[in-house]
Short mmCIF file of C-alpha atoms in Angstrom, two decimals:
data_model
loop_
_atom_site.label_atom_id
_atom_site.label_comp_id
_atom_site.label_asym_id
_atom_site.label_seq_id
_atom_site.Cartn_x
_atom_site.Cartn_y
_atom_site.Cartn_z
CA MET A 1 109.86 88.37 82.82
CA SER A 2 107.12 85.99 81.65
CA LEU A 3 103.62 86.03 83.12
CA ARG A 4 104.31 82.70 84.84
CA SER A 5 107.47 84.07 86.45
CA ALA A 6 105.69 87.24 87.50
CA VAL A 7 102.91 85.26 89.17
CA LEU A 8 105.49 83.04 90.88
CA VAL A 9 107.48 85.96 92.30
CA THR A 10 104.36 87.92 93.30
CA GLY A 11 102.84 84.90 95.02
CA PHE A 12 106.13 84.23 96.80
CA VAL A 13 106.38 87.81 98.07
CA LEU A 14 102.76 87.86 99.24
CA ALA A 15 103.24 84.54 101.01
CA ALA A 16 106.26 85.98 102.85
CA LEU A 17 104.30 89.11 103.79
CA ASN A 18 101.81 86.87 105.62
CA LEU A 19 104.38 85.27 107.92
CA ARG A 20 104.21 87.87 110.73
CA PRO A 21 100.98 89.95 110.70
CA ALA A 22 99.02 87.32 112.66
CA ILE A 23 101.62 87.69 115.45
CA ALA A 24 102.69 91.33 115.15
CA GLY A 25 99.09 92.51 114.88
CA VAL A 26 98.21 91.24 118.37
CA SER A 27 100.36 93.57 120.46
CA PRO A 28 98.74 96.91 119.50
CA LEU A 29 95.27 95.42 120.14
CA LEU A 30 96.15 93.51 123.30
CA ASP A 31 94.60 95.90 125.84
CA GLU A 32 91.32 95.90 123.91
CA ILE A 33 91.39 92.11 123.55
CA MET A 34 92.00 91.63 127.28
CA LYS A 35 89.11 93.91 128.26
CA ASP A 36 86.71 92.41 125.74
CA VAL A 37 87.50 88.75 126.45
CA GLY A 38 88.11 89.24 130.18
CA LEU A 39 91.75 88.18 130.34
CA SER A 40 94.31 88.97 133.03
CA PRO A 41 97.66 90.47 131.98
CA ALA A 42 99.16 86.98 132.15
CA GLY A 43 96.32 85.63 130.00
CA GLY A 44 96.82 88.42 127.49
CA GLY A 45 100.55 87.82 127.28
CA ALA A 46 99.87 84.12 126.80
CA VAL A 47 98.32 84.84 123.38
CA THR A 48 101.70 85.86 121.96
CA THR A 49 103.57 83.24 124.00
CA VAL A 50 101.37 80.47 122.60
CA MET A 51 102.08 81.66 119.07
CA VAL A 52 105.86 81.86 119.49
CA VAL A 53 105.93 78.40 121.12
CA CYS A 54 103.94 77.01 118.19
CA LEU A 55 106.58 78.40 115.82
CA GLY A 56 109.08 76.08 117.47
CA VAL A 57 106.97 73.05 118.26
CA PHE A 58 105.28 72.49 114.91
CA GLY A 59 108.11 73.27 112.50
CA PRO A 60 109.34 69.62 112.46
CA VAL A 61 106.14 68.40 110.75
CA THR A 62 107.07 70.39 107.63
CA PRO A 63 109.47 67.82 106.08
CA LEU A 64 106.76 65.17 106.48
CA LEU A 65 104.17 67.37 104.76
CA ALA A 66 106.58 68.40 102.01
CA ARG A 67 107.55 64.80 101.40
CA ARG A 68 103.90 63.71 101.19
CA PHE A 69 102.32 66.64 99.36
CA GLY A 70 105.22 68.72 97.97
CA LEU A 71 106.55 72.10 99.05
CA ASP A 72 104.17 74.18 96.95
CA ARG A 73 101.02 72.48 98.23
CA THR A 74 102.30 72.64 101.78
CA LEU A 75 102.81 76.39 101.39
CA LEU A 76 99.32 76.81 99.92
CA ALA A 77 97.79 74.90 102.82
CA GLY A 78 99.69 77.12 105.25
CA LEU A 79 98.19 80.27 103.76
CA LEU A 80 94.67 78.84 103.96
CA VAL A 81 95.18 77.78 107.59
CA ILE A 82 96.46 81.27 108.50
CA ALA A 83 93.26 82.72 107.04
CA ALA A 84 91.18 80.25 109.05
CA GLY A 85 93.10 80.89 112.26
CA VAL A 86 92.89 84.70 112.26
CA THR A 87 89.18 84.48 111.44
CA LEU A 88 88.50 81.91 114.18
CA ARG A 89 90.22 83.89 116.93
CA GLY A 90 87.87 86.83 116.33
CA LEU A 91 84.87 84.73 117.39
CA ASP A 92 83.51 84.96 120.92
CA GLY A 93 85.37 83.50 123.89
CA ALA A 94 88.89 82.91 125.18
CA PRO A 95 89.14 79.29 123.97
CA VAL A 96 88.69 80.25 120.31
CA LEU A 97 91.07 83.19 120.78
CA TYR A 98 93.83 80.81 121.85
CA LEU A 99 92.83 78.10 119.39
CA GLY A 100 92.72 80.47 116.42
CA SER A 101 96.05 82.02 117.42
CA ALA A 102 97.65 78.58 117.78
CA LEU A 103 96.22 77.48 114.43
CA ALA A 104 97.62 80.53 112.63
CA ALA A 105 100.99 80.15 114.34
CA THR A 106 101.17 76.46 113.43
CA ALA A 107 100.66 77.38 109.77
CA ILE A 108 103.33 80.07 110.07
CA ALA A 109 105.71 77.52 111.61
CA VAL A 110 105.25 75.23 108.62
CA MET A 111 105.70 78.10 106.18
CA ASN A 112 108.78 79.38 108.03
CA VAL A 113 110.46 76.04 107.46
CA SER A 114 109.18 75.71 103.88
CA MET A 115 110.27 79.08 102.52
CA PRO A 116 114.08 78.56 102.38
CA ALA A 117 113.44 75.29 100.51
CA VAL A 118 111.01 77.08 98.17
CA VAL A 119 113.79 79.58 97.42
CA LYS A 120 116.20 76.72 96.69
CA GLU A 121 113.71 74.91 94.47
CA HIS A 122 112.22 77.79 92.46
CA PHE A 123 115.18 80.20 92.39
CA PRO A 124 118.31 78.00 92.47
CA THR A 125 120.48 80.55 90.65
CA ARG A 126 119.19 83.52 92.68
CA VAL A 127 119.19 82.17 96.22
CA ASN A 128 120.89 85.25 97.67
CA LEU A 129 118.57 87.75 95.95
CA MET A 130 115.36 85.88 96.69
CA THR A 131 116.39 85.21 100.29
CA GLY A 132 116.76 88.97 100.63
CA VAL A 133 113.34 89.53 99.07
CA TYR A 134 111.86 86.88 101.35
CA VAL A 135 113.32 88.27 104.58
CA ALA A 136 112.53 91.87 103.65
CA SER A 137 108.93 90.84 102.97
CA VAL A 138 108.68 89.08 106.34
CA VAL A 139 109.99 92.13 108.18
CA ALA A 140 107.80 94.47 106.12
CA GLY A 141 104.75 92.36 106.94
CA ALA A 142 105.46 92.64 110.67
CA THR A 143 106.10 96.38 110.41
CA LEU A 144 102.92 97.04 108.42
CA ALA A 145 100.77 94.93 110.72
CA SER A 146 102.00 96.55 113.92
CA GLY A 147 101.66 100.03 112.43
CA LEU A 148 98.32 99.70 110.61
CA VAL A 149 96.00 97.61 112.79
CA ILE A 150 94.93 100.57 114.95
CA PRO A 151 94.40 103.01 112.02
CA VAL A 152 92.45 100.30 110.16
CA GLU A 153 90.36 99.66 113.25
CA HIS A 154 89.54 103.35 113.55
CA ALA A 155 88.86 103.75 109.83
CA THR A 156 86.53 100.75 109.58
CA GLY A 157 84.99 100.76 113.04
CA TYR A 158 85.16 96.96 113.05
CA GLY A 159 86.86 96.54 116.43
CA TRP A 160 89.64 94.07 117.13
CA ARG A 161 87.59 91.09 115.98
CA GLY A 162 86.93 92.56 112.56
CA VAL A 163 90.51 93.70 112.15
CA SER A 164 91.72 90.20 113.02
CA ALA A 165 89.42 88.74 110.39
CA LEU A 166 90.70 91.25 107.82
CA LEU A 167 94.15 89.67 108.16
CA ALA A 168 92.68 86.70 106.32
CA VAL A 169 92.35 88.78 103.14
CA PRO A 170 96.09 89.04 102.24
CA ALA A 171 96.52 85.35 103.12
CA LEU A 172 93.71 84.36 100.75
CA LEU A 173 95.09 86.65 98.03
CA ALA A 174 98.52 85.04 98.39
CA ALA A 175 96.90 81.59 98.24
CA LEU A 176 95.13 82.53 95.02
CA LEU A 177 98.38 83.63 93.40
CA TRP A 178 100.22 80.56 94.69
CA LEU A 179 97.54 78.18 93.41
CA PRO A 180 99.16 77.74 89.94
CA GLN A 181 102.35 76.48 91.64
CA ALA A 182 100.40 74.07 93.84
CA LEU A 183 98.52 72.65 90.85
CA ARG A 184 101.75 71.81 89.04
CA LYS A 185 103.32 68.39 89.44
CA GLN A 186 105.36 68.56 92.61
CA SER A 187 109.07 68.20 91.91
CA GLY A 188 110.35 67.89 95.46
CA ALA A 189 112.36 64.91 96.68
CA GLN A 190 109.33 63.19 98.20
CA ASN A 191 110.53 59.76 97.16
CA GLY A 192 114.20 60.28 97.83
CA PRO A 193 116.25 59.44 100.92
CA ARG A 194 115.36 61.20 104.16
CA PRO A 195 118.04 63.82 104.88
CA PHE A 196 117.44 64.12 108.64
CA GLY A 197 120.26 61.71 109.46
CA VAL A 198 123.07 63.74 107.92
CA VAL A 199 121.51 66.99 109.10
CA LEU A 200 121.30 65.91 112.73
CA ARG A 201 124.83 64.49 112.71
CA SER A 202 126.46 67.56 111.19
CA PRO A 203 128.14 70.20 113.41
CA VAL A 204 127.02 72.75 110.80
CA THR A 205 123.41 72.11 111.78
CA TRP A 206 123.98 72.99 115.40
CA SER A 207 126.00 76.12 114.72
CA VAL A 208 123.26 77.29 112.32
CA THR A 209 120.62 76.39 114.91
CA ALA A 210 122.46 78.36 117.59
CA LEU A 211 122.74 81.36 115.28
CA MET A 212 119.05 81.17 114.39
CA GLY A 213 117.92 80.76 117.97
CA LEU A 214 120.12 83.38 119.59
CA GLN A 215 119.48 86.09 117.01
CA SER A 216 115.74 85.38 117.36
CA LEU A 217 116.03 85.59 121.15
CA THR A 218 117.67 89.02 121.06
CA PHE A 219 115.10 90.20 118.48
CA TYR A 220 112.06 89.09 120.50
CA VAL A 221 113.57 90.59 123.66
CA MET A 222 113.70 93.96 121.93
CA LEU A 223 110.24 93.51 120.41
CA ALA A 224 108.80 92.89 123.88
CA TRP A 225 110.77 95.31 126.04
CA LEU A 226 112.35 98.05 123.93
CA PRO A 227 109.61 100.69 124.45
CA THR A 228 109.58 99.97 128.20
CA ILE A 229 113.36 100.40 128.40
CA PHE A 230 113.11 103.85 126.87
CA LEU A 231 110.06 104.75 128.97
CA ASP A 232 111.96 103.91 132.14
CA ALA A 233 114.87 105.99 130.85
CA GLY A 234 112.56 109.01 130.73
CA LEU A 235 111.41 109.24 127.12
CA PRO A 236 107.71 109.92 126.41
CA ALA A 237 105.52 106.99 125.41
CA ASP A 238 104.95 108.09 121.82
CA GLN A 239 108.68 108.51 121.19
CA ALA A 240 109.39 105.07 122.70
CA GLY A 241 106.87 103.55 120.29
CA TYR A 242 108.35 105.37 117.33
CA LEU A 243 111.80 104.06 118.21
CA LEU A 244 110.54 100.48 117.96
CA SER A 245 108.97 101.28 114.59
CA LEU A 246 112.23 102.86 113.42
CA THR A 247 114.39 99.86 114.23
CA ASN A 248 111.87 97.54 112.53
CA LEU A 249 111.75 99.77 109.45
CA VAL A 250 115.55 99.82 109.16
CA GLN A 251 115.50 96.03 109.15
CA VAL A 252 113.46 95.96 105.93
CA GLY A 253 116.17 97.57 103.80
CA THR A 254 119.00 95.78 105.58
CA SER A 255 117.47 92.34 105.20
CA LEU A 256 116.98 92.93 101.48
CA ALA A 257 120.54 94.10 100.79
CA ILE A 258 122.69 91.89 103.01
CA PRO A 259 121.86 88.47 101.46
CA VAL A 260 122.62 89.83 97.99
CA LEU A 261 126.10 90.87 99.13
CA ALA A 262 126.84 87.94 101.44
CA GLY A 263 125.53 85.31 99.01
CA ARG A 264 128.24 86.19 96.50
CA ARG A 265 130.93 84.85 98.82
CA ALA A 266 131.68 81.31 99.86
CA SER A 267 132.04 82.45 103.46
CA GLN A 268 129.51 84.62 105.26
CA VAL A 269 131.66 84.95 108.40
CA PRO A 270 132.55 88.66 107.97
CA TYR A 271 128.89 89.57 107.52
CA VAL A 272 127.64 87.48 110.43
CA VAL A 273 130.29 88.83 112.78
CA GLY A 274 129.70 92.39 111.58
CA ALA A 275 125.94 92.06 112.11
CA GLY A 276 126.52 90.74 115.62
CA VAL A 277 128.88 93.60 116.47
CA LEU A 278 126.34 96.18 115.29
CA THR A 279 123.68 94.56 117.45
CA VAL A 280 126.09 94.73 120.39
CA LEU A 281 126.57 98.46 119.75
CA GLY A 282 122.81 98.96 119.75
CA TYR A 283 122.50 97.19 123.11
CA LEU A 284 125.43 99.18 124.52
CA GLY A 285 123.80 102.44 123.45
CA MET A 286 120.64 101.55 125.36
CA LEU A 287 122.68 100.46 128.37
CA LEU A 288 125.10 103.38 128.63
CA ALA A 289 123.26 106.37 127.12
CA PRO A 290 119.65 105.52 126.22
CA THR A 291 118.48 109.14 125.93
CA ALA A 292 121.64 110.64 124.39
CA ALA A 293 121.09 109.43 120.82
CA PRO A 294 118.20 106.94 120.84
CA TRP A 295 117.53 107.29 117.11
CA LEU A 296 121.14 106.38 116.34
CA TRP A 297 121.02 103.34 118.61
CA MET A 298 117.84 102.12 116.89
CA ILE A 299 119.32 102.52 113.41
CA VAL A 300 122.44 100.59 114.43
CA LEU A 301 120.34 97.94 116.19
CA GLY A 302 118.03 97.62 113.19
CA ILE A 303 120.93 97.11 110.80
CA GLY A 304 122.47 94.48 113.07
CA GLN A 305 119.29 92.55 113.81
CA GLY A 306 117.96 92.73 110.26
CA ALA A 307 121.26 91.48 108.88
CA SER A 308 121.49 88.70 111.48
CA PHE A 309 118.02 87.36 110.65
CA ALA A 310 118.65 87.54 106.91
CA LEU A 311 122.03 85.85 107.19
CA ALA A 312 120.65 82.99 109.32
CA LEU A 313 118.03 82.25 106.67
CA LEU A 314 120.51 82.70 103.82
CA ILE A 315 122.89 80.17 105.40
CA ILE A 316 119.99 77.72 105.84
CA ALA A 317 119.27 78.02 102.10
CA LEU A 318 122.90 77.93 100.94
CA ARG A 319 124.47 75.10 102.92
CA PRO A 320 122.31 72.15 101.77
CA ALA A 321 122.67 70.83 98.22
CA ASP A 322 118.97 70.20 97.53
CA PRO A 323 115.52 71.42 98.65
CA ALA A 324 114.78 68.33 100.75
CA THR A 325 117.90 68.89 102.84
CA VAL A 326 117.10 72.60 103.08
CA THR A 327 113.71 71.66 104.53
CA ALA A 328 115.33 69.33 107.08
CA LEU A 329 117.96 71.87 108.15
CA SER A 330 115.32 74.60 108.26
CA ALA A 331 113.07 72.42 110.43
CA VAL A 332 115.80 71.76 112.98
CA ALA A 333 117.23 75.29 113.05
CA GLN A 334 113.91 77.12 113.21
CA SER A 335 112.11 74.72 115.55
CA VAL A 336 114.86 74.64 118.16
CA GLY A 337 115.61 78.29 117.46
CA TYR A 338 112.10 79.56 118.17
CA VAL A 339 111.83 77.51 121.35
CA ILE A 340 115.02 79.24 122.51
CA ALA A 341 113.64 82.61 121.39
CA ALA A 342 110.38 82.11 123.30
CA LEU A 343 112.35 82.04 126.56
CA GLY A 344 114.07 85.37 125.90
CA PRO A 345 111.38 87.93 126.80
CA LEU A 346 110.37 85.91 129.88
CA LEU A 347 113.92 85.64 131.22
CA PHE A 348 114.64 89.28 130.38
CA GLY A 349 111.56 90.36 132.35
CA PHE A 350 112.54 88.10 135.26
CA LEU A 351 116.01 89.68 135.41
CA ARG A 352 114.40 93.12 135.35
CA GLU A 353 112.17 92.17 138.26
CA VAL A 354 114.84 90.69 140.49
CA SER A 355 117.49 93.35 139.73
CA GLY A 356 115.19 96.37 139.79
CA GLY A 357 116.56 97.88 136.59
CA TRP A 358 117.65 97.25 133.02
CA THR A 359 121.41 97.02 133.55
CA VAL A 360 121.49 93.31 134.42
CA PRO A 361 119.07 92.27 131.62
CA LEU A 362 121.00 94.28 129.01
CA LEU A 363 124.31 92.83 130.22
CA ALA A 364 122.78 89.36 129.90
CA GLY A 365 121.67 90.28 126.38
CA LEU A 366 125.24 91.30 125.56
CA GLY A 367 126.43 87.92 126.82
CA VAL A 368 123.95 86.18 124.52
CA LEU A 369 125.23 88.27 121.62
CA VAL A 370 128.82 87.16 122.26
CA VAL A 371 127.68 83.54 121.98
CA GLN A 372 125.66 84.43 118.87
CA ILE A 373 128.74 85.89 117.19
CA ALA A 374 130.74 82.75 118.05
CA ALA A 375 127.99 80.53 116.60
CA GLY A 376 127.87 82.72 113.51
CA TRP A 377 131.61 82.31 113.03
CA PHE A 378 131.16 78.55 112.64
CA ALA A 379 127.83 78.73 110.76
CA GLY A 380 129.17 81.22 108.23
CA ARG A 381 132.09 79.07 107.06
CA PRO A 382 131.73 77.24 103.72
CA ALA A 383 130.20 73.76 104.05
CA THR A 384 127.77 71.53 102.17
CA LEU A 385 124.98 69.30 103.42
CA GLY A 386 123.35 67.10 100.82
CA LYS A 387 122.77 63.88 99.03
CA ALA A 388 126.43 63.14 98.57
CA ASN A 389 126.78 62.88 102.34
CA LEU A 390 123.82 60.55 102.79
#
């Protein structure tokens, strides 16, 4: 591998690692943030809600930015804005907390949409492998952030504000390594036809969007409520937390391997359906016997959810014929998808409140998974979106 290629791959991986820490690093510090800033529980929860909503709302601006400035410069700008956002939210006062969080999430939204097109543009013959690397890096970034923010806080003595500002360091490092790509002449289809027309008219788009949104919904439901489900089932708090870490850790390896295997085939239907079935089994384990074999349920759930996320992004990268169309499909699928996902934890909590237990919410989750599998059946079939259809 040449030095240029090594810098490209390293910068790409570091960029992907920065796509979740600004969000995942909030939850472990939330109690401290609420006490320090003077927020109610609703105000504290709104920090994460604002960020997830921004993931959906601001994704559609990405094709405009990529068309005007190029994918590589758009990605570089996203990294710099993440660094600015996590630094800003550590300043004094609730307004800057929300503003900094929204700023970081907006940058992440743009990068979320950009990354599948970056894979298509820079690694056209290795889309499956690099999609796996990308997704594994995203999941690893979330896992590391959620697991390390408290130890780093204790080791440095900086408090939550200092730890938040430290999240700017990996973003700036990734920006430095990505700078050579941004300085190159941008080769994207900035002057070509706009692909949104064919993307919006295609049934493939909406099946991919449904897959992206529903698998994200079931993931964020588990991220928000999984420890509480096990706590209410009678497990101790530390074990409930470890179970969440376990299922996230399993997703790292799964999301790296599955795209490599699934990308070799014209159809990804068997993999998408299999991933959905495994997620169903994980939900069923929590519903029927949460304390009997919780570690097994979390491993099964992690394989299913990690594979589902990876496959959704792989399909977004594979179906279009060119990076510009990838960007358009990615914008639609991820923007609508994350808006759908943002509703999941709220509705799950509402069902828990009105039913008085976790049976009704988990049954609702199983219903969502049935629809997800059906959407994956259509999204996983061979199809092409691209210039020939414009």
